């Protein structure tokens, strides 16, 4: 699928669908009901369904190969976005942001991410088109990212404060008090940033850092602007609901970082070897699903095993105590 074959009305359909879904999302979350975990699971499913449905639109318009590329890019972004959840947790914990105020920060943070991702994707495609050697640079970036992710467990970051938050607090006039859900507060005749603004800036900057990895990874599947950007947008838009749904349990996926590292390594090798080895889009999809599926499956299995051990120890302690009393 060439960019020239993308009709303007197709971009229009995409834009209208995104705006409509954002408006529906905003209206649905005007009450606290939309912030419950159950509602977050439902909305995560809705966003996934919309993203996959748009893949069917790509299929109908441009054929199976383009649809497979869309699905591959979507799955890569959706998988790597799980890593963002750990950073969100640390940022909110560092600033002690209440749960009922986090949704506003996430909404504007994700909205800004759509703009930055579009810019990064456009510049990345332009660079690849002009200078083919950029493909090898992107591949090397992904391999380094894979090594970095594999070496550290993402949940370890939750043990300390976010460096970006500390850096921003030192350089911006910040009040420790909140003004409802506002980003600024008028204190002693001047405006000061509330912790919500610091959280928003930190999330935006962290997304820029993540884009350095995720955009080249998506470009390893397709070099079409329409495919890469639309798949990224639909993957990112569901991130707010996914965070609310998994915020308290994502740290239990102890092997997830291995799956993410495998996806990044695969994307890096795919780019570096693209001149000699062709990997079909459907094969890419299968590899991505397998890597994430195995890591999540092993994590769930380990969590259940730990739960059984705790249950056994809990049952043994009272029996041991009673036995000691009898002997006494």
PDB file of C-alpha atoms in Angstrom:
ATOM      1  CA  UNK A   1       0.000   0.000   0.000  1.00  0.00           C
ATOM      2  CA  UNK A   2       1.553   3.270  -1.104  1.00  0.00           C
ATOM      3  CA  UNK A   3       0.838   6.556   0.687  1.00  0.00           C
ATOM      4  CA  UNK A   4      -0.481   7.925  -2.594  1.00  0.00           C
ATOM      5  CA  UNK A   5      -3.276   5.342  -2.530  1.00  0.00           C
ATOM      6  CA  UNK A   6      -4.674   6.638   0.761  1.00  0.00           C
ATOM      7  CA  UNK A   7      -7.666   8.758  -0.134  1.00  0.00           C
ATOM      8  CA  UNK A   8      -8.302  11.931   1.917  1.00  0.00           C
ATOM      9  CA  UNK A   9     -11.682  10.579   2.988  1.00  0.00           C
ATOM     10  CA  UNK A  10      -9.941   7.618   4.635  1.00  0.00           C
ATOM     11  CA  UNK A  11      -8.053  10.001   6.895  1.00  0.00           C
ATOM     12  CA  UNK A  12     -11.418  11.683   7.471  1.00  0.00           C
ATOM     13  CA  UNK A  13     -13.041   8.426   8.568  1.00  0.00           C
ATOM     14  CA  UNK A  14     -10.153   7.806  10.942  1.00  0.00           C
ATOM     15  CA  UNK A  15     -10.351  11.332  12.387  1.00  0.00           C
ATOM     16  CA  UNK A  16     -14.124  11.253  12.854  1.00  0.00           C
ATOM     17  CA  UNK A  17     -13.948   7.839  14.540  1.00  0.00           C
ATOM     18  CA  UNK A  18     -11.222   8.956  16.946  1.00  0.00           C
ATOM     19  CA  UNK A  19     -12.981  12.217  17.869  1.00  0.00           C
ATOM     20  CA  UNK A  20     -16.306  10.418  18.317  1.00  0.00           C
ATOM     21  CA  UNK A  21     -14.746   7.782  20.580  1.00  0.00           C
ATOM     22  CA  UNK A  22     -12.964  10.413  22.680  1.00  0.00           C
ATOM     23  CA  UNK A  23     -16.220  12.337  23.142  1.00  0.00           C
ATOM     24  CA  UNK A  24     -18.078   9.165  24.118  1.00  0.00           C
ATOM     25  CA  UNK A  25     -15.274   8.321  26.548  1.00  0.00           C
ATOM     26  CA  UNK A  26     -15.450  11.769  28.134  1.00  0.00           C
ATOM     27  CA  UNK A  27     -19.231  11.626  28.525  1.00  0.00           C
ATOM     28  CA  UNK A  28     -19.081   8.118  29.960  1.00  0.00           C
ATOM     29  CA  UNK A  29     -16.567   9.192  32.617  1.00  0.00           C
ATOM     30  CA  UNK A  30     -18.342  12.278  33.878  1.00  0.00           C
ATOM     31  CA  UNK A  31     -19.402  10.225  36.894  1.00  0.00           C
ATOM     32  CA  UNK A  32     -17.256   8.144  39.228  1.00  0.00           C
ATOM     33  CA  UNK A  33     -18.768   4.992  37.764  1.00  0.00           C
ATOM     34  CA  UNK A  34     -16.408   5.280  34.787  1.00  0.00           C
ATOM     35  CA  UNK A  35     -13.420   5.147  37.131  1.00  0.00           C
ATOM     36  CA  UNK A  36     -14.187   1.749  38.643  1.00  0.00           C
ATOM     37  CA  UNK A  37     -12.018  -1.223  37.793  1.00  0.00           C
ATOM     38  CA  UNK A  38     -14.912  -3.092  36.199  1.00  0.00           C
ATOM     39  CA  UNK A  39     -15.679  -0.152  33.907  1.00  0.00           C
ATOM     40  CA  UNK A  40     -11.978   0.117  33.046  1.00  0.00           C
ATOM     41  CA  UNK A  41     -11.935  -3.524  31.899  1.00  0.00           C
ATOM     42  CA  UNK A  42     -15.025  -2.891  29.787  1.00  0.00           C
ATOM     43  CA  UNK A  43     -13.532   0.226  28.222  1.00  0.00           C
ATOM     44  CA  UNK A  44     -10.251  -1.574  27.553  1.00  0.00           C
ATOM     45  CA  UNK A  45     -12.250  -4.161  25.641  1.00  0.00           C
ATOM     46  CA  UNK A  46     -14.113  -1.435  23.758  1.00  0.00           C
ATOM     47  CA  UNK A  47     -10.884   0.271  22.666  1.00  0.00           C
ATOM     48  CA  UNK A  48      -9.383  -3.044  21.547  1.00  0.00           C
ATOM     49  CA  UNK A  49     -12.559  -3.828  19.589  1.00  0.00           C
ATOM     50  CA  UNK A  50     -12.488  -0.418  17.879  1.00  0.00           C
ATOM     51  CA  UNK A  51      -8.809  -0.821  17.011  1.00  0.00           C
ATOM     52  CA  UNK A  52      -9.350  -4.265  15.516  1.00  0.00           C
ATOM     53  CA  UNK A  53     -12.462  -3.061  13.671  1.00  0.00           C
ATOM     54  CA  UNK A  54     -10.403  -0.353  11.999  1.00  0.00           C
ATOM     55  CA  UNK A  55      -8.020  -3.103  10.938  1.00  0.00           C
ATOM     56  CA  UNK A  56     -10.958  -4.656   9.089  1.00  0.00           C
ATOM     57  CA  UNK A  57     -11.482  -1.294   7.380  1.00  0.00           C
ATOM     58  CA  UNK A  58      -7.831  -1.347   6.260  1.00  0.00           C
ATOM     59  CA  UNK A  59      -8.345  -4.886   5.000  1.00  0.00           C
ATOM     60  CA  UNK A  60     -11.444  -3.941   3.027  1.00  0.00           C
ATOM     61  CA  UNK A  61      -9.716  -0.949   1.454  1.00  0.00           C
ATOM     62  CA  UNK A  62      -6.169  -2.191   0.890  1.00  0.00           C
ATOM     63  CA  UNK A  63      -6.071  -5.971   1.207  1.00  0.00           C
ATOM     64  CA  UNK A  64      -4.835  -8.608   3.604  1.00  0.00           C
ATOM     65  CA  UNK A  65      -1.138  -7.649   3.607  1.00  0.00           C
ATOM     66  CA  UNK A  66      -1.868  -4.089   4.737  1.00  0.00           C
ATOM     67  CA  UNK A  67      -4.276  -5.372   7.377  1.00  0.00           C
ATOM     68  CA  UNK A  68      -1.603  -7.748   8.698  1.00  0.00           C
ATOM     69  CA  UNK A  69       0.875  -4.881   8.861  1.00  0.00           C
ATOM     70  CA  UNK A  70      -1.699  -2.822  10.755  1.00  0.00           C
ATOM     71  CA  UNK A  71      -2.296  -5.653  13.224  1.00  0.00           C
ATOM     72  CA  UNK A  72       1.436  -6.180  13.725  1.00  0.00           C
ATOM     73  CA  UNK A  73       2.090  -2.492  14.398  1.00  0.00           C
ATOM     74  CA  UNK A  74      -0.952  -2.348  16.694  1.00  0.00           C
ATOM     75  CA  UNK A  75       0.188  -5.345  18.750  1.00  0.00           C
ATOM     76  CA  UNK A  76       3.721  -3.973  19.079  1.00  0.00           C
ATOM     77  CA  UNK A  77       2.485  -0.623  20.378  1.00  0.00           C
ATOM     78  CA  UNK A  78      -0.087  -2.261  22.658  1.00  0.00           C
ATOM     79  CA  UNK A  79       2.551  -4.596  24.097  1.00  0.00           C
ATOM     80  CA  UNK A  80       5.160  -1.916  24.664  1.00  0.00           C
ATOM     81  CA  UNK A  81       2.551   0.394  26.202  1.00  0.00           C
ATOM     82  CA  UNK A  82       2.362  -2.050  29.117  1.00  0.00           C
ATOM     83  CA  UNK A  83       5.819  -0.832  30.075  1.00  0.00           C
ATOM     84  CA  UNK A  84       4.392   2.694  30.333  1.00  0.00           C
ATOM     85  CA  UNK A  85       2.094   1.560  33.122  1.00  0.00           C
ATOM     86  CA  UNK A  86       5.026   1.024  35.472  1.00  0.00           C
ATOM     87  CA  UNK A  87       6.247   4.574  34.828  1.00  0.00           C
ATOM     88  CA  UNK A  88       2.747   5.982  35.389  1.00  0.00           C
ATOM     89  CA  UNK A  89       2.617   4.174  38.731  1.00  0.00           C
ATOM     90  CA  UNK A  90       5.935   5.656  39.856  1.00  0.00           C
ATOM     91  CA  UNK A  91       5.037   9.191  38.740  1.00  0.00           C
ATOM     92  CA  UNK A  92       1.696   9.181  40.558  1.00  0.00           C
ATOM     93  CA  UNK A  93       3.226   7.564  43.655  1.00  0.00           C
ATOM     94  CA  UNK A  94       6.074  10.098  43.738  1.00  0.00           C
ATOM     95  CA  UNK A  95       3.594  12.987  43.734  1.00  0.00           C
ATOM     96  CA  UNK A  96       0.945  11.239  45.858  1.00  0.00           C
ATOM     97  CA  UNK A  97      -1.696  11.926  43.206  1.00  0.00           C
ATOM     98  CA  UNK A  98      -5.120  10.641  44.389  1.00  0.00           C
ATOM     99  CA  UNK A  99      -6.765   8.049  42.168  1.00  0.00           C
ATOM    100  CA  UNK A 100      -9.746  10.309  41.422  1.00  0.00           C
ATOM    101  CA  UNK A 101      -7.399  12.910  39.890  1.00  0.00           C
ATOM    102  CA  UNK A 102      -5.209  10.547  37.866  1.00  0.00           C
ATOM    103  CA  UNK A 103      -7.703  10.129  35.011  1.00  0.00           C
ATOM    104  CA  UNK A 104      -7.508  13.818  34.053  1.00  0.00           C
ATOM    105  CA  UNK A 105      -3.710  13.664  33.881  1.00  0.00           C
ATOM    106  CA  UNK A 106      -3.800  10.464  31.832  1.00  0.00           C
ATOM    107  CA  UNK A 107      -6.336  11.909  29.392  1.00  0.00           C
ATOM    108  CA  UNK A 108      -4.252  14.981  28.562  1.00  0.00           C
ATOM    109  CA  UNK A 109      -1.039  12.970  28.656  1.00  0.00           C
ATOM    110  CA  UNK A 110      -2.363  10.506  26.095  1.00  0.00           C
ATOM    111  CA  UNK A 111      -3.782  13.349  23.993  1.00  0.00           C
ATOM    112  CA  UNK A 112      -0.303  14.908  23.843  1.00  0.00           C
ATOM    113  CA  UNK A 113       1.193  11.509  23.008  1.00  0.00           C
ATOM    114  CA  UNK A 114      -0.930  11.359  19.848  1.00  0.00           C
ATOM    115  CA  UNK A 115       0.702  14.558  18.603  1.00  0.00           C
ATOM    116  CA  UNK A 116       4.249  13.518  19.459  1.00  0.00           C
ATOM    117  CA  UNK A 117       3.819  10.030  17.995  1.00  0.00           C
ATOM    118  CA  UNK A 118       2.553  11.503  14.730  1.00  0.00           C
ATOM    119  CA  UNK A 119       5.601  13.762  14.550  1.00  0.00           C
ATOM    120  CA  UNK A 120       8.015  10.947  15.378  1.00  0.00           C
ATOM    121  CA  UNK A 121       6.455   8.570  12.855  1.00  0.00           C
ATOM    122  CA  UNK A 122       6.512  11.190  10.097  1.00  0.00           C
ATOM    123  CA  UNK A 123      10.154  12.096  10.772  1.00  0.00           C
ATOM    124  CA  UNK A 124      11.118   8.428  11.014  1.00  0.00           C
ATOM    125  CA  UNK A 125       9.538   7.577   7.680  1.00  0.00           C
ATOM    126  CA  UNK A 126      11.109  10.619   6.044  1.00  0.00           C
ATOM    127  CA  UNK A 127      14.528   9.614   7.357  1.00  0.00           C
ATOM    128  CA  UNK A 128      14.147   6.030   6.106  1.00  0.00           C
ATOM    129  CA  UNK A 129      12.990   7.259   2.691  1.00  0.00           C
ATOM    130  CA  UNK A 130      15.900   9.683   2.316  1.00  0.00           C
ATOM    131  CA  UNK A 131      18.672   7.638   3.920  1.00  0.00           C
ATOM    132  CA  UNK A 132      18.384   3.858   3.878  1.00  0.00           C
ATOM    133  CA  UNK A 133      21.148   3.452   6.465  1.00  0.00           C
ATOM    134  CA  UNK A 134      18.784   4.911   9.075  1.00  0.00           C
ATOM    135  CA  UNK A 135      17.111   1.489   9.100  1.00  0.00           C
ATOM    136  CA  UNK A 136      20.255   0.017  10.662  1.00  0.00           C
ATOM    137  CA  UNK A 137      20.392   2.832  13.222  1.00  0.00           C
ATOM    138  CA  UNK A 138      16.790   2.150  14.230  1.00  0.00           C
ATOM    139  CA  UNK A 139      17.553  -1.556  14.437  1.00  0.00           C
ATOM    140  CA  UNK A 140      20.521  -0.897  16.723  1.00  0.00           C
ATOM    141  CA  UNK A 141      18.359   1.356  18.935  1.00  0.00           C
ATOM    142  CA  UNK A 142      15.835  -1.448  19.308  1.00  0.00           C
ATOM    143  CA  UNK A 143      18.497  -4.018  20.202  1.00  0.00           C
ATOM    144  CA  UNK A 144      19.902  -1.692  22.876  1.00  0.00           C
ATOM    145  CA  UNK A 145      16.373  -1.123  24.178  1.00  0.00           C
ATOM    146  CA  UNK A 146      15.801  -4.885  24.301  1.00  0.00           C
ATOM    147  CA  UNK A 147      18.986  -5.366  26.319  1.00  0.00           C
ATOM    148  CA  UNK A 148      17.982  -2.560  28.701  1.00  0.00           C
ATOM    149  CA  UNK A 149      14.473  -3.949  29.259  1.00  0.00           C
ATOM    150  CA  UNK A 150      15.739  -7.504  29.741  1.00  0.00           C
ATOM    151  CA  UNK A 151      18.265  -6.459  32.384  1.00  0.00           C
ATOM    152  CA  UNK A 152      15.806  -4.824  34.760  1.00  0.00           C
ATOM    153  CA  UNK A 153      12.443  -5.807  36.106  1.00  0.00           C
ATOM    154  CA  UNK A 154      10.060  -2.898  35.429  1.00  0.00           C
ATOM    155  CA  UNK A 155       8.405  -3.229  38.844  1.00  0.00           C
ATOM    156  CA  UNK A 156      11.738  -2.450  40.524  1.00  0.00           C
ATOM    157  CA  UNK A 157      11.230   1.168  39.485  1.00  0.00           C
ATOM    158  CA  UNK A 158       8.343   1.442  41.914  1.00  0.00           C
ATOM    159  CA  UNK A 159      10.738   1.195  44.854  1.00  0.00           C
ATOM    160  CA  UNK A 160      12.074   4.707  44.363  1.00  0.00           C
ATOM    161  CA  UNK A 161      11.070   8.183  43.261  1.00  0.00           C
ATOM    162  CA  UNK A 162      10.949   9.158  39.629  1.00  0.00           C
ATOM    163  CA  UNK A 163      14.028  11.192  38.682  1.00  0.00           C
ATOM    164  CA  UNK A 164      12.095  13.225  36.164  1.00  0.00           C
ATOM    165  CA  UNK A 165       9.580  14.265  38.824  1.00  0.00           C
ATOM    166  CA  UNK A 166      12.373  15.328  41.195  1.00  0.00           C
ATOM    167  CA  UNK A 167      14.057  17.326  38.418  1.00  0.00           C
ATOM    168  CA  UNK A 168      10.818  19.141  37.518  1.00  0.00           C
ATOM    169  CA  UNK A 169       9.984  19.950  41.136  1.00  0.00           C
ATOM    170  CA  UNK A 170      13.350  21.669  41.557  1.00  0.00           C
ATOM    171  CA  UNK A 171      12.912  23.879  38.490  1.00  0.00           C
ATOM    172  CA  UNK A 172       9.223  24.801  38.533  1.00  0.00           C
ATOM    173  CA  UNK A 173       7.236  26.784  41.117  1.00  0.00           C
ATOM    174  CA  UNK A 174       5.158  23.984  42.597  1.00  0.00           C
ATOM    175  CA  UNK A 175       2.634  23.963  45.413  1.00  0.00           C
ATOM    176  CA  UNK A 176       2.035  20.814  47.404  1.00  0.00           C
ATOM    177  CA  UNK A 177      -1.695  21.581  47.544  1.00  0.00           C
ATOM    178  CA  UNK A 178      -4.306  20.700  44.926  1.00  0.00           C
ATOM    179  CA  UNK A 179      -6.863  23.024  43.401  1.00  0.00           C
ATOM    180  CA  UNK A 180      -9.509  20.463  42.532  1.00  0.00           C
ATOM    181  CA  UNK A 181      -8.366  18.892  39.269  1.00  0.00           C
ATOM    182  CA  UNK A 182      -6.668  22.046  37.997  1.00  0.00           C
ATOM    183  CA  UNK A 183      -3.057  22.208  36.841  1.00  0.00           C
ATOM    184  CA  UNK A 184      -2.396  25.653  38.358  1.00  0.00           C
ATOM    185  CA  UNK A 185      -3.186  27.342  41.674  1.00  0.00           C
ATOM    186  CA  UNK A 186      -3.054  31.033  42.592  1.00  0.00           C
ATOM    187  CA  UNK A 187      -0.852  31.357  45.679  1.00  0.00           C
ATOM    188  CA  UNK A 188       0.142  34.695  47.286  1.00  0.00           C
ATOM    189  CA  UNK A 189      -0.450  36.721  44.129  1.00  0.00           C
ATOM    190  CA  UNK A 190       1.217  34.379  41.657  1.00  0.00           C
ATOM    191  CA  UNK A 191       0.375  31.216  39.770  1.00  0.00           C
ATOM    192  CA  UNK A 192       2.051  27.981  40.804  1.00  0.00           C
ATOM    193  CA  UNK A 193       1.905  24.517  39.304  1.00  0.00           C
ATOM    194  CA  UNK A 194      -0.015  21.841  41.176  1.00  0.00           C
ATOM    195  CA  UNK A 195       1.352  18.291  41.396  1.00  0.00           C
ATOM    196  CA  UNK A 196      -1.026  17.409  38.546  1.00  0.00           C
ATOM    197  CA  UNK A 197       0.927  19.597  36.117  1.00  0.00           C
ATOM    198  CA  UNK A 198       4.214  18.006  37.197  1.00  0.00           C
ATOM    199  CA  UNK A 199       2.673  14.581  36.657  1.00  0.00           C
ATOM    200  CA  UNK A 200       1.411  15.623  33.205  1.00  0.00           C
ATOM    201  CA  UNK A 201       4.795  16.983  32.092  1.00  0.00           C
ATOM    202  CA  UNK A 202       6.572  13.897  33.433  1.00  0.00           C
ATOM    203  CA  UNK A 203       4.184  11.599  31.556  1.00  0.00           C
ATOM    204  CA  UNK A 204       4.643  13.570  28.321  1.00  0.00           C
ATOM    205  CA  UNK A 205       8.436  13.466  28.600  1.00  0.00           C
ATOM    206  CA  UNK A 206       8.418   9.762  29.446  1.00  0.00           C
ATOM    207  CA  UNK A 207       6.257   9.096  26.387  1.00  0.00           C
ATOM    208  CA  UNK A 208       8.798  10.901  24.211  1.00  0.00           C
ATOM    209  CA  UNK A 209      11.439   8.560  25.623  1.00  0.00           C
ATOM    210  CA  UNK A 210       9.232   5.523  24.965  1.00  0.00           C
ATOM    211  CA  UNK A 211       8.561   6.714  21.418  1.00  0.00           C
ATOM    212  CA  UNK A 212      12.275   6.361  20.652  1.00  0.00           C
ATOM    213  CA  UNK A 213      11.762   2.600  21.071  1.00  0.00           C
ATOM    214  CA  UNK A 214       8.148   2.045  20.018  1.00  0.00           C
ATOM    215  CA  UNK A 215       8.145   4.077  16.787  1.00  0.00           C
ATOM    216  CA  UNK A 216      11.121   2.229  15.217  1.00  0.00           C
ATOM    217  CA  UNK A 217       9.518  -1.019  16.376  1.00  0.00           C
ATOM    218  CA  UNK A 218       6.295  -0.147  14.531  1.00  0.00           C
ATOM    219  CA  UNK A 219       8.297   0.927  11.470  1.00  0.00           C
ATOM    220  CA  UNK A 220       9.889  -2.523  11.417  1.00  0.00           C
ATOM    221  CA  UNK A 221       6.443  -3.880  10.444  1.00  0.00           C
ATOM    222  CA  UNK A 222       5.351  -1.222   7.936  1.00  0.00           C
ATOM    223  CA  UNK A 223       6.657   1.934   6.245  1.00  0.00           C
ATOM    224  CA  UNK A 224       3.213   3.270   5.503  1.00  0.00           C
ATOM    225  CA  UNK A 225       2.256   6.407   7.422  1.00  0.00           C
ATOM    226  CA  UNK A 226      -1.465   5.573   7.478  1.00  0.00           C
ATOM    227  CA  UNK A 227      -0.927   2.048   8.812  1.00  0.00           C
ATOM    228  CA  UNK A 228       1.655   2.957  11.444  1.00  0.00           C
ATOM    229  CA  UNK A 229      -0.026   6.101  12.755  1.00  0.00           C
ATOM    230  CA  UNK A 230      -3.586   4.773  12.923  1.00  0.00           C
ATOM    231  CA  UNK A 231      -2.454   1.574  14.637  1.00  0.00           C
ATOM    232  CA  UNK A 232      -0.438   3.602  17.165  1.00  0.00           C
ATOM    233  CA  UNK A 233      -3.343   5.926  17.881  1.00  0.00           C
ATOM    234  CA  UNK A 234      -5.817   3.136  18.582  1.00  0.00           C
ATOM    235  CA  UNK A 235      -3.282   1.341  20.784  1.00  0.00           C
ATOM    236  CA  UNK A 236      -2.513   4.500  22.784  1.00  0.00           C
ATOM    237  CA  UNK A 237      -6.113   5.657  23.219  1.00  0.00           C
ATOM    238  CA  UNK A 238      -6.942   2.612  25.322  1.00  0.00           C
ATOM    239  CA  UNK A 239      -3.985   3.167  27.631  1.00  0.00           C
ATOM    240  CA  UNK A 240      -5.929   5.192  30.226  1.00  0.00           C
ATOM    241  CA  UNK A 241      -8.508   2.458  30.776  1.00  0.00           C
ATOM    242  CA  UNK A 242      -5.772  -0.191  30.736  1.00  0.00           C
ATOM    243  CA  UNK A 243      -3.875   1.663  33.467  1.00  0.00           C
ATOM    244  CA  UNK A 244      -6.940   1.876  35.715  1.00  0.00           C
ATOM    245  CA  UNK A 245      -7.663  -1.814  35.139  1.00  0.00           C
ATOM    246  CA  UNK A 246      -4.115  -3.104  35.718  1.00  0.00           C
ATOM    247  CA  UNK A 247      -2.498  -0.485  37.959  1.00  0.00           C
ATOM    248  CA  UNK A 248      -2.644  -2.652  41.071  1.00  0.00           C
ATOM    249  CA  UNK A 249      -1.806  -5.963  39.415  1.00  0.00           C
ATOM    250  CA  UNK A 250       0.628  -5.223  36.571  1.00  0.00           C
ATOM    251  CA  UNK A 251       3.599  -5.520  38.955  1.00  0.00           C
ATOM    252  CA  UNK A 252       2.676  -9.195  39.413  1.00  0.00           C
ATOM    253  CA  UNK A 253       3.579  -9.921  35.773  1.00  0.00           C
ATOM    254  CA  UNK A 254       7.145 -10.674  36.780  1.00  0.00           C
ATOM    255  CA  UNK A 255       8.216 -12.097  33.416  1.00  0.00           C
ATOM    256  CA  UNK A 256       6.540  -9.472  31.223  1.00  0.00           C
ATOM    257  CA  UNK A 257       9.808  -7.588  30.723  1.00  0.00           C
ATOM    258  CA  UNK A 258      11.286 -10.678  29.052  1.00  0.00           C
ATOM    259  CA  UNK A 259       8.414 -10.734  26.566  1.00  0.00           C
ATOM    260  CA  UNK A 260       8.812  -7.023  25.840  1.00  0.00           C
ATOM    261  CA  UNK A 261      12.560  -7.456  25.388  1.00  0.00           C
ATOM    262  CA  UNK A 262      11.945 -10.313  22.948  1.00  0.00           C
ATOM    263  CA  UNK A 263       9.544  -8.159  20.905  1.00  0.00           C
ATOM    264  CA  UNK A 264      12.064  -5.305  20.750  1.00  0.00           C
ATOM    265  CA  UNK A 265      14.890  -7.665  19.806  1.00  0.00           C
ATOM    266  CA  UNK A 266      12.784  -9.240  17.063  1.00  0.00           C
ATOM    267  CA  UNK A 267      11.879  -5.816  15.646  1.00  0.00           C
ATOM    268  CA  UNK A 268      15.526  -4.716  15.740  1.00  0.00           C
ATOM    269  CA  UNK A 269      16.798  -7.814  13.957  1.00  0.00           C
ATOM    270  CA  UNK A 270      13.981  -7.546  11.435  1.00  0.00           C
ATOM    271  CA  UNK A 271      15.083  -4.018  10.508  1.00  0.00           C
ATOM    272  CA  UNK A 272      18.798  -4.818  10.365  1.00  0.00           C
ATOM    273  CA  UNK A 273      18.279  -7.945   8.243  1.00  0.00           C
ATOM    274  CA  UNK A 274      15.498  -6.496   6.088  1.00  0.00           C
ATOM    275  CA  UNK A 275      17.726  -6.411   2.978  1.00  0.00           C
ATOM    276  CA  UNK A 276      18.392 -10.141   3.214  1.00  0.00           C
ATOM    277  CA  UNK A 277      15.516 -11.681   5.169  1.00  0.00           C
ATOM    278  CA  UNK A 278      11.846 -10.965   4.554  1.00  0.00           C
ATOM    279  CA  UNK A 279       9.435 -11.701   7.391  1.00  0.00           C
ATOM    280  CA  UNK A 280       5.788 -11.760   6.361  1.00  0.00           C
ATOM    281  CA  UNK A 281       3.480  -9.483   8.373  1.00  0.00           C
ATOM    282  CA  UNK A 282       1.421 -12.447   9.596  1.00  0.00           C
ATOM    283  CA  UNK A 283       4.588 -14.138  10.879  1.00  0.00           C
ATOM    284  CA  UNK A 284       5.472 -10.935  12.728  1.00  0.00           C
ATOM    285  CA  UNK A 285       2.041 -10.946  14.352  1.00  0.00           C
ATOM    286  CA  UNK A 286       2.475 -14.569  15.431  1.00  0.00           C
ATOM    287  CA  UNK A 287       5.916 -13.893  16.948  1.00  0.00           C
ATOM    288  CA  UNK A 288       4.681 -10.841  18.876  1.00  0.00           C
ATOM    289  CA  UNK A 289       1.653 -12.697  20.257  1.00  0.00           C
ATOM    290  CA  UNK A 290       3.824 -15.672  21.206  1.00  0.00           C
ATOM    291  CA  UNK A 291       6.433 -13.568  23.038  1.00  0.00           C
ATOM    292  CA  UNK A 292       3.885 -11.615  25.077  1.00  0.00           C
ATOM    293  CA  UNK A 293       1.613 -14.617  25.583  1.00  0.00           C
ATOM    294  CA  UNK A 294       4.391 -16.814  26.977  1.00  0.00           C
ATOM    295  CA  UNK A 295       5.677 -14.085  29.329  1.00  0.00           C
ATOM    296  CA  UNK A 296       2.185 -13.341  30.659  1.00  0.00           C
ATOM    297  CA  UNK A 297       1.336 -17.038  30.961  1.00  0.00           C
ATOM    298  CA  UNK A 298       4.506 -17.769  32.946  1.00  0.00           C
ATOM    299  CA  UNK A 299       3.827 -14.740  35.157  1.00  0.00           C
ATOM    300  CA  UNK A 300       0.287 -15.882  35.952  1.00  0.00           C
ATOM    301  CA  UNK A 301       1.525 -19.405  36.643  1.00  0.00           C
ATOM    302  CA  UNK A 302       4.216 -18.095  39.014  1.00  0.00           C
ATOM    303  CA  UNK A 303       1.668 -15.899  40.815  1.00  0.00           C
ATOM    304  CA  UNK A 304      -0.650 -18.879  41.363  1.00  0.00           C
ATOM    305  CA  UNK A 305       2.267 -20.991  42.580  1.00  0.00           C
ATOM    306  CA  UNK A 306       3.240 -18.309  45.105  1.00  0.00           C
ATOM    307  CA  UNK A 307      -0.373 -18.028  46.264  1.00  0.00           C
ATOM    308  CA  UNK A 308      -0.500 -21.801  46.892  1.00  0.00           C
ATOM    309  CA  UNK A 309       2.741 -21.664  48.875  1.00  0.00           C
ATOM    310  CA  UNK A 310       1.415 -18.848  51.040  1.00  0.00           C
ATOM    311  CA  UNK A 311      -1.788 -20.784  51.638  1.00  0.00           C
ATOM    312  CA  UNK A 312       0.177 -23.889  52.687  1.00  0.00           C
ATOM    313  CA  UNK A 313       2.383 -21.880  55.068  1.00  0.00           C
ATOM    314  CA  UNK A 314      -0.678 -20.196  56.541  1.00  0.00           C
ATOM    315  CA  UNK A 315      -2.309 -23.574  57.176  1.00  0.00           C
ATOM    316  CA  UNK A 316       0.863 -25.058  58.695  1.00  0.00           C
ATOM    317  CA  UNK A 317       1.499 -22.284  61.229  1.00  0.00           C
ATOM    318  CA  UNK A 318      -1.620 -22.844  63.386  1.00  0.00           C
ATOM    319  CA  UNK A 319      -1.068 -26.632  63.339  1.00  0.00           C
ATOM    320  CA  UNK A 320       2.521 -26.135  64.453  1.00  0.00           C
ATOM    321  CA  UNK A 321       1.406 -23.869  67.268  1.00  0.00           C
ATOM    322  CA  UNK A 322      -1.192 -26.385  68.505  1.00  0.00           C
ATOM    323  CA  UNK A 323       1.372 -29.197  68.410  1.00  0.00           C
ATOM    324  CA  UNK A 324       3.767 -27.173  70.549  1.00  0.00           C
ATOM    325  CA  UNK A 325       0.974 -26.544  73.062  1.00  0.00           C
ATOM    326  CA  UNK A 326       0.220 -30.271  73.263  1.00  0.00           C
ATOM    327  CA  UNK A 327       3.872 -31.148  73.850  1.00  0.00           C
ATOM    328  CA  UNK A 328       4.101 -28.447  76.474  1.00  0.00           C
TER     329      UNK A 328
END
